[in-house]
Short mmCIF file of C-alpha atoms and ligand atoms in Angstrom, two decimals:
data_model
loop_
_atom_site.label_atom_id
_atom_site.label_comp_id
_atom_site.label_asym_id
_atom_site.label_seq_id
_atom_site.Cartn_x
_atom_site.Cartn_y
_atom_site.Cartn_z
CA MET A 915 127.75 102.60 28.35
CA THR A 916 130.61 100.56 26.89
CA ALA A 917 131.49 97.08 28.19
CA ALA A 918 135.04 98.29 28.88
CA ALA A 919 135.71 100.10 32.17
CA PRO A 920 133.86 103.37 31.80
CA ARG A 921 134.67 106.98 32.47
CA ILE A 922 132.21 108.04 35.15
CA VAL A 923 131.61 111.64 36.19
CA VAL A 924 129.58 112.43 39.30
CA LEU A 925 128.17 115.88 40.13
CA ALA A 926 127.90 115.98 43.91
CA GLY A 927 127.44 118.06 47.04
CA GLY A 928 128.72 117.16 50.48
CA VAL A 929 127.40 114.54 52.86
CA GLY A 930 124.65 112.89 50.74
CA GLY A 931 126.82 113.26 47.66
CA SER A 932 129.81 111.64 49.32
CA LYS A 933 127.76 108.62 50.45
CA PHE A 934 126.71 108.14 46.85
CA VAL A 935 130.26 108.56 45.53
CA VAL A 936 131.51 105.96 48.02
CA GLY A 937 128.81 103.68 46.55
CA VAL A 938 129.92 104.47 42.98
CA ARG A 939 133.52 103.64 43.87
CA GLU A 940 132.42 100.35 45.46
CA ALA A 941 130.15 99.44 42.54
CA ALA A 942 133.03 100.14 40.12
CA ARG A 943 135.46 98.08 42.21
CA ARG A 944 133.10 95.13 42.09
CA ARG A 945 132.33 95.33 38.38
CA TRP A 946 135.64 96.56 36.95
CA PRO A 947 138.26 95.46 39.51
CA ASP A 948 141.95 96.13 39.01
CA ALA A 949 144.84 94.09 40.37
CA ALA A 950 145.41 96.47 43.29
CA GLY A 951 141.92 96.19 44.83
CA GLY A 952 140.69 99.34 43.11
CA THR A 953 138.85 99.80 39.85
CA ARG A 954 139.76 100.21 36.21
CA ALA A 955 136.87 102.64 35.84
CA GLU A 956 137.85 106.32 35.90
CA ILE A 957 135.71 108.17 38.40
CA THR A 958 135.78 111.95 38.50
CA VAL A 959 133.76 113.89 41.05
CA ILE A 960 132.83 117.51 40.32
CA ALA A 961 132.20 118.97 43.76
CA ASN A 962 130.06 121.90 44.80
CA THR A 963 132.04 124.83 46.18
CA GLY A 964 129.02 127.09 46.76
CA ASP A 965 129.08 126.14 50.49
CA ASP A 966 132.60 127.56 50.84
CA LEU A 967 133.30 130.43 53.21
CA TRP A 968 135.93 132.55 54.88
CA LEU A 969 135.88 132.29 58.68
CA SER A 970 138.52 133.53 61.15
CA GLY A 971 140.81 134.16 58.21
CA LEU A 972 140.53 130.58 56.95
CA ARG A 973 139.03 129.23 53.75
CA LEU A 974 136.55 126.43 54.41
CA GLN A 975 135.22 124.06 51.75
CA PRO A 976 132.59 121.94 53.52
CA ASP A 977 131.51 119.83 50.54
CA VAL A 978 135.03 119.18 49.29
CA ASP A 979 136.13 118.18 52.78
CA SER A 980 133.06 115.97 53.35
CA MET A 981 133.88 114.18 50.10
CA ILE A 982 137.55 113.67 50.99
CA TYR A 983 136.82 112.54 54.56
CA ALA A 984 134.10 110.08 53.45
CA LEU A 985 136.20 108.57 50.66
CA ALA A 986 139.15 108.28 53.06
CA GLY A 987 136.91 106.71 55.73
CA VAL A 988 137.86 109.35 58.33
CA ASN A 989 134.48 111.13 58.44
CA ASP A 990 132.22 111.45 61.48
CA THR A 991 129.29 109.30 60.37
CA ALA A 992 127.22 109.95 63.51
CA ARG A 993 127.35 113.77 63.33
CA GLY A 994 127.23 113.80 59.54
CA TRP A 995 130.06 116.30 58.93
CA GLY A 996 133.69 116.73 59.90
CA ARG A 997 136.28 114.20 61.10
CA ALA A 998 135.80 111.13 63.29
CA GLY A 999 137.50 111.32 66.68
CA GLU A 1000 137.43 115.12 66.55
CA SER A 1001 138.30 117.44 69.46
CA GLU A 1002 137.47 121.12 69.86
CA ARG A 1003 140.27 122.74 71.85
CA VAL A 1004 140.97 125.45 69.28
CA ALA A 1005 137.25 126.14 68.80
CA THR A 1006 136.87 126.68 72.54
CA GLU A 1007 139.69 129.23 72.43
CA LEU A 1008 138.26 130.95 69.34
CA HIS A 1009 134.88 131.25 71.04
CA ALA A 1010 136.56 132.63 74.18
CA TRP A 1011 138.25 135.27 72.00
CA GLY A 1012 134.91 136.08 70.40
CA ALA A 1013 136.31 135.03 67.02
CA GLY A 1014 134.34 133.28 64.30
CA TRP A 1015 130.73 132.21 64.71
CA PRO A 1016 129.65 130.72 68.06
CA TRP A 1017 127.24 128.38 66.26
CA PHE A 1018 129.88 127.08 63.83
CA THR A 1019 132.50 124.74 65.24
CA LEU A 1020 135.92 124.20 63.70
CA GLY A 1021 137.29 120.89 64.97
CA ASP A 1022 140.99 120.56 65.68
CA LEU A 1023 141.63 117.89 63.03
CA ASP A 1024 139.42 119.69 60.53
CA LEU A 1025 141.36 122.90 61.17
CA GLY A 1026 144.44 121.17 59.77
CA ALA A 1027 142.72 121.05 56.37
CA HIS A 1028 141.56 124.67 56.60
CA ILE A 1029 145.02 125.94 57.57
CA ALA A 1030 146.74 123.90 54.85
CA ARG A 1031 144.24 125.08 52.22
CA THR A 1032 144.45 128.73 53.24
CA GLY A 1033 148.24 128.63 53.25
CA TRP A 1034 148.37 127.18 49.74
CA LEU A 1035 145.82 129.68 48.47
CA ARG A 1036 147.83 132.51 50.01
CA ASP A 1037 150.92 131.11 48.26
CA GLY A 1038 149.08 131.50 44.94
CA ALA A 1039 147.74 128.00 44.32
CA SER A 1040 144.42 127.68 42.49
CA VAL A 1041 141.39 126.06 44.11
CA THR A 1042 141.87 123.09 41.74
CA ASP A 1043 145.49 122.70 42.90
CA VAL A 1044 144.48 122.93 46.54
CA VAL A 1045 141.68 120.38 46.20
CA GLY A 1046 144.12 118.07 44.40
CA ARG A 1047 146.71 118.44 47.18
CA LEU A 1048 144.16 117.79 49.92
CA ALA A 1049 142.75 114.79 48.01
CA SER A 1050 146.23 113.30 47.56
CA ARG A 1051 146.66 112.59 51.28
CA TRP A 1052 144.66 109.35 51.04
CA PRO A 1053 144.17 106.93 48.12
CA LEU A 1054 140.60 108.02 47.41
CA GLY A 1055 140.14 106.07 44.18
CA VAL A 1056 138.50 109.04 42.45
CA ARG A 1057 139.69 112.27 40.90
CA LEU A 1058 138.19 115.23 42.73
CA LEU A 1059 137.63 118.55 40.95
CA PRO A 1060 136.01 121.71 42.29
CA MET A 1061 133.26 123.05 40.01
CA THR A 1062 135.19 126.30 39.52
CA ASP A 1063 138.32 128.09 40.71
CA ALA A 1064 136.29 131.25 41.39
CA GLU A 1065 134.86 132.17 44.81
CA VAL A 1066 131.09 131.99 44.39
CA ASP A 1067 129.84 131.50 47.98
CA THR A 1068 126.08 131.03 48.32
CA HIS A 1069 124.04 133.90 49.77
CA VAL A 1070 120.48 133.48 51.01
CA MET A 1071 117.78 136.15 50.78
CA THR A 1072 115.70 135.93 53.97
CA ASP A 1073 113.12 137.88 55.95
CA ARG A 1074 116.07 139.20 57.99
CA GLY A 1075 118.10 140.23 54.98
CA ARG A 1076 120.88 138.63 53.04
CA MET A 1077 123.24 136.21 54.74
CA HIS A 1078 125.87 133.60 53.94
CA PHE A 1079 124.40 130.16 53.29
CA GLN A 1080 126.24 128.68 56.30
CA GLU A 1081 124.58 131.17 58.65
CA TRP A 1082 121.13 130.32 57.32
CA TRP A 1083 121.83 126.57 57.28
CA THR A 1084 123.74 126.10 60.51
CA ARG A 1085 122.58 128.92 62.78
CA HIS A 1086 118.95 129.03 61.64
CA ARG A 1087 118.69 125.37 60.58
CA ALA A 1088 117.12 126.62 57.31
CA ALA A 1089 114.01 127.62 59.32
CA LEU A 1090 114.23 131.35 58.56
CA PRO A 1091 111.90 131.98 55.59
CA ALA A 1092 114.07 132.33 52.48
CA HIS A 1093 113.17 133.87 49.13
CA GLY A 1094 116.05 132.84 46.99
CA PHE A 1095 119.75 132.14 46.63
CA GLU A 1096 122.53 134.03 44.90
CA TRP A 1097 126.08 133.13 43.98
CA PRO A 1098 127.81 136.49 43.50
CA GLY A 1099 130.29 136.29 40.65
CA ILE A 1100 129.05 132.98 39.26
CA ALA A 1101 128.02 134.52 35.93
CA GLN A 1102 131.65 135.54 35.38
CA SER A 1103 133.07 132.22 36.60
CA ALA A 1104 134.32 129.35 34.46
CA PRO A 1105 134.44 125.60 34.98
CA ALA A 1106 137.59 124.52 36.81
CA PRO A 1107 140.34 123.10 34.58
CA GLY A 1108 139.38 119.56 33.57
CA VAL A 1109 135.63 119.87 34.22
CA SER A 1110 134.54 120.47 30.62
CA GLU A 1111 137.04 117.87 29.38
CA VAL A 1112 135.82 115.05 31.67
CA LEU A 1113 132.20 115.78 30.78
CA ALA A 1114 133.06 115.70 27.07
CA ALA A 1115 134.72 112.27 27.50
CA ALA A 1116 132.27 110.70 29.98
CA ASP A 1117 130.55 107.39 29.30
CA VAL A 1118 128.11 108.19 32.08
CA VAL A 1119 127.35 111.35 34.04
CA LEU A 1120 125.61 110.86 37.38
CA PHE A 1121 123.76 113.50 39.43
CA ALA A 1122 124.20 112.43 43.07
CA PRO A 1123 121.10 112.63 45.31
CA SER A 1124 122.37 115.99 46.56
CA ASN A 1125 120.43 119.15 47.27
CA PRO A 1126 119.17 120.28 43.84
CA VAL A 1127 119.16 123.97 44.80
CA VAL A 1128 122.29 124.64 46.87
CA SER A 1129 124.52 121.66 45.93
CA LEU A 1130 123.90 120.74 42.29
CA GLY A 1131 122.32 124.17 41.58
CA PRO A 1132 125.63 126.07 41.84
CA ILE A 1133 127.55 123.43 39.86
CA LEU A 1134 125.03 123.68 37.02
CA ALA A 1135 125.03 127.49 37.24
CA VAL A 1136 128.74 127.77 36.41
CA PRO A 1137 128.62 128.98 32.79
CA GLY A 1138 129.39 126.09 30.47
CA ILE A 1139 128.69 123.18 32.83
CA SER A 1140 124.99 122.70 31.98
CA ASP A 1141 125.81 122.95 28.28
CA ALA A 1142 128.60 120.39 28.71
CA VAL A 1143 126.14 118.03 30.45
CA ARG A 1144 123.60 118.54 27.64
CA ALA A 1145 126.31 117.78 25.07
CA ALA A 1146 127.87 114.85 26.99
CA PRO A 1147 128.29 111.82 24.71
CA GLY A 1148 127.35 109.32 27.41
CA VAL A 1149 124.14 108.82 29.36
CA VAL A 1150 123.15 111.31 32.06
CA VAL A 1151 121.38 109.80 35.06
CA GLY A 1152 120.09 111.55 38.16
CA VAL A 1153 119.11 110.10 41.52
CA SER A 1154 116.25 111.75 43.37
CA PRO A 1155 117.17 113.28 46.74
CA ILE A 1156 113.47 113.32 47.60
CA ILE A 1157 111.62 110.19 48.70
CA ASP A 1158 107.90 110.28 49.36
CA GLY A 1159 107.84 114.07 49.68
CA SER A 1160 110.79 114.36 52.09
CA PRO A 1161 114.50 114.94 51.59
CA VAL A 1162 116.64 111.84 52.07
CA ARG A 1163 118.81 113.98 54.34
CA GLY A 1164 119.38 117.62 55.15
CA MET A 1165 116.91 120.44 54.62
CA ALA A 1166 116.45 120.37 50.85
CA ASP A 1167 112.71 120.98 51.28
CA ALA A 1168 113.41 124.48 52.70
CA CYS A 1169 115.67 125.22 49.72
CA LEU A 1170 113.10 123.95 47.22
CA ALA A 1171 110.36 126.04 48.89
CA ALA A 1172 112.57 129.13 48.65
CA VAL A 1173 112.74 128.77 44.87
CA GLY A 1174 109.05 127.86 44.54
CA LEU A 1175 109.44 124.14 43.90
CA PRO A 1176 107.49 121.42 45.72
CA ALA A 1177 109.57 118.83 47.58
CA THR A 1178 108.54 115.94 45.36
CA ALA A 1179 110.64 113.58 43.26
CA ASP A 1180 108.79 114.50 40.06
CA ALA A 1181 109.13 118.26 40.60
CA VAL A 1182 112.90 117.89 41.02
CA GLY A 1183 113.09 115.62 37.96
CA ARG A 1184 111.20 118.23 35.91
CA HIS A 1185 113.46 120.95 37.31
CA TYR A 1186 116.47 119.18 35.72
CA GLY A 1187 114.41 118.18 32.69
CA SER A 1188 114.77 115.56 29.98
CA ARG A 1189 117.73 115.85 27.59
CA ALA A 1190 115.39 114.82 24.80
CA LYS A 1191 113.55 118.10 25.44
CA GLY A 1192 116.48 120.44 26.06
CA GLY A 1193 116.99 119.51 29.72
CA LEU A 1194 119.82 117.64 31.42
CA LEU A 1195 118.81 114.03 32.16
CA ASP A 1196 118.29 110.81 30.22
CA ALA A 1197 116.94 108.99 33.27
CA TRP A 1198 115.84 109.98 36.77
CA LEU A 1199 115.89 107.29 39.44
CA ILE A 1200 112.97 107.56 41.82
CA ALA A 1201 112.14 105.53 44.91
CA GLU A 1202 109.68 102.68 45.18
CA GLU A 1203 107.60 104.97 47.43
CA ASP A 1204 107.24 107.32 44.43
CA ALA A 1205 106.50 104.66 41.80
CA SER A 1206 103.19 106.35 40.92
CA LEU A 1207 105.12 109.38 39.58
CA ALA A 1208 107.02 107.40 36.91
CA ALA A 1209 104.27 107.37 34.28
CA GLY A 1210 103.78 111.15 34.39
CA LEU A 1211 107.50 111.79 34.04
CA GLY A 1212 107.73 109.22 31.23
CA ALA A 1213 104.90 110.93 29.36
CA GLU A 1214 106.97 114.13 29.48
CA GLY A 1215 110.01 112.40 28.02
CA LEU A 1216 111.92 111.67 31.24
CA ARG A 1217 112.37 107.97 31.89
CA ALA A 1218 112.06 107.34 35.64
CA PRO A 1219 113.20 103.84 36.68
CA VAL A 1220 111.91 102.90 40.13
CA ARG A 1221 114.67 101.63 42.43
CA PRO A 1222 115.47 101.38 46.16
CA LEU A 1223 117.14 104.73 46.89
CA TRP A 1224 117.96 104.49 50.61
CA MET A 1225 121.72 104.31 51.26
CA ARG A 1226 121.86 102.54 54.63
CA ASP A 1227 125.29 100.94 54.29
CA LEU A 1228 128.01 100.31 51.73
CA ASP A 1229 126.06 97.51 50.00
CA SER A 1230 122.91 99.59 49.54
CA ALA A 1231 124.95 102.59 48.35
CA ALA A 1232 126.78 100.34 45.85
CA ALA A 1233 123.46 98.84 44.72
CA LEU A 1234 122.06 102.33 44.13
CA ALA A 1235 125.18 103.31 42.20
CA THR A 1236 124.88 100.12 40.11
CA ALA A 1237 121.24 100.98 39.38
CA ALA A 1238 122.30 104.45 38.25
CA LEU A 1239 125.13 103.07 36.09
CA ASP A 1240 122.67 100.61 34.51
CA ALA A 1241 119.77 103.04 34.12
CA HIS A 1242 120.38 103.30 30.38
CA ARG A 1243 119.26 99.69 30.06
CA ARG A 1244 115.52 99.37 29.55
CA SER A 1245 113.80 97.46 32.36
N1 FO1 B 2301 127.38 121.94 60.48
C1 FO1 B 2301 126.73 122.21 61.64
O1 FO1 B 2301 125.56 121.88 61.73
N2 FO1 B 2301 127.36 122.84 62.68
C2 FO1 B 2301 128.65 123.20 62.61
O2 FO1 B 2301 129.18 123.76 63.58
C3 FO1 B 2301 129.38 122.89 61.41
C4 FO1 B 2301 130.73 123.20 61.29
C5 FO1 B 2301 131.40 122.84 60.10
C6 FO1 B 2301 132.78 123.12 59.98
C7 FO1 B 2301 133.44 122.78 58.82
C8 FO1 B 2301 132.74 122.15 57.78
O3 FO1 B 2301 133.40 121.80 56.67
C9 FO1 B 2301 131.39 121.88 57.88
C10 FO1 B 2301 130.70 122.21 59.06
N3 FO1 B 2301 129.34 121.93 59.20
C11 FO1 B 2301 128.69 122.25 60.37
C12 FO1 B 2301 128.59 121.30 58.10
C13 FO1 B 2301 128.10 122.33 57.05
O4 FO1 B 2301 127.63 123.49 57.63
C14 FO1 B 2301 126.89 121.90 56.21
O5 FO1 B 2301 126.26 120.76 56.67
C15 FO1 B 2301 127.21 121.75 54.78
O6 FO1 B 2301 127.89 122.86 54.24
C16 FO1 B 2301 125.93 121.54 53.96
O7 FO1 B 2301 126.29 120.68 52.94
#
């Protein structure tokens, strides 16, 4: 990476991804401050839209909204999704009408975003435009791009048939045996405007410690994005979402099992692969608890610096982001 303020691109899912992006923003503010309390670094987040869904006539974008709410500091940190100080008057009415899903709650404040988004989409705006308009409400300090303008909602193949990802995740808590995931239409989709360009100009590309199957998986499955990462001129660094055989958060282990991958930091690192060998990463940050895996990954061409990966607060998230930004330096 150059000594000047860098161009940083982060591939990220929702809640875990947004914690990491908040850390990246903080790390950049500390190292490359500007006069206004922000950063001279350019941070672009490419967000997963595979979690998106239509419900009660509204378009929901859970990962985009988690990212916006966390960067704006209006997220519900205790529950892990949605807005802080939320109420559920409309949801109570919807449930009384038998509308929507009884296991999926649309908070009143959150509904404001869904209604605004759906209205703009109905008026003909693209997903990129809508994400930009939602993100402009607060000074987030990052540019937020959806991975694609196409609708490519995740479907899960289960013992009880095919269902939308949100039904499997939220209603069944990912406990229903799953055999795979599909993103109908993704093969015909294209990166959203700006995605290929920011990757081609990036000094560093970071893979957030997001779910490798259903968060980063769809981003990388949009035709052109994996190739753009492989061709990126800067360093590409991933952060393991698995520590000591367990997901840092969420139910990534169920997703990994469904695609036949063990929930280990080295299996996920190999899944992305080393750029030197046709894969995606130059370095893969693994936790101190997984230090014994570093040598094996290194022997296969994937450098695996061992760092503290837990994001407990802003300082630890910024320290992790700094470690990722510095991973190109030999240690
Ligand atoms: N997660 C839940 O566990 N229960 C819910 O009722 C729920 C509602 C919800 C509404 C809007 C939204 O943007 C997200 C919501 N989530 C809910 C979170 C979401 O299902 C997942 O955690 C993410 O999509 C996975 O990244």
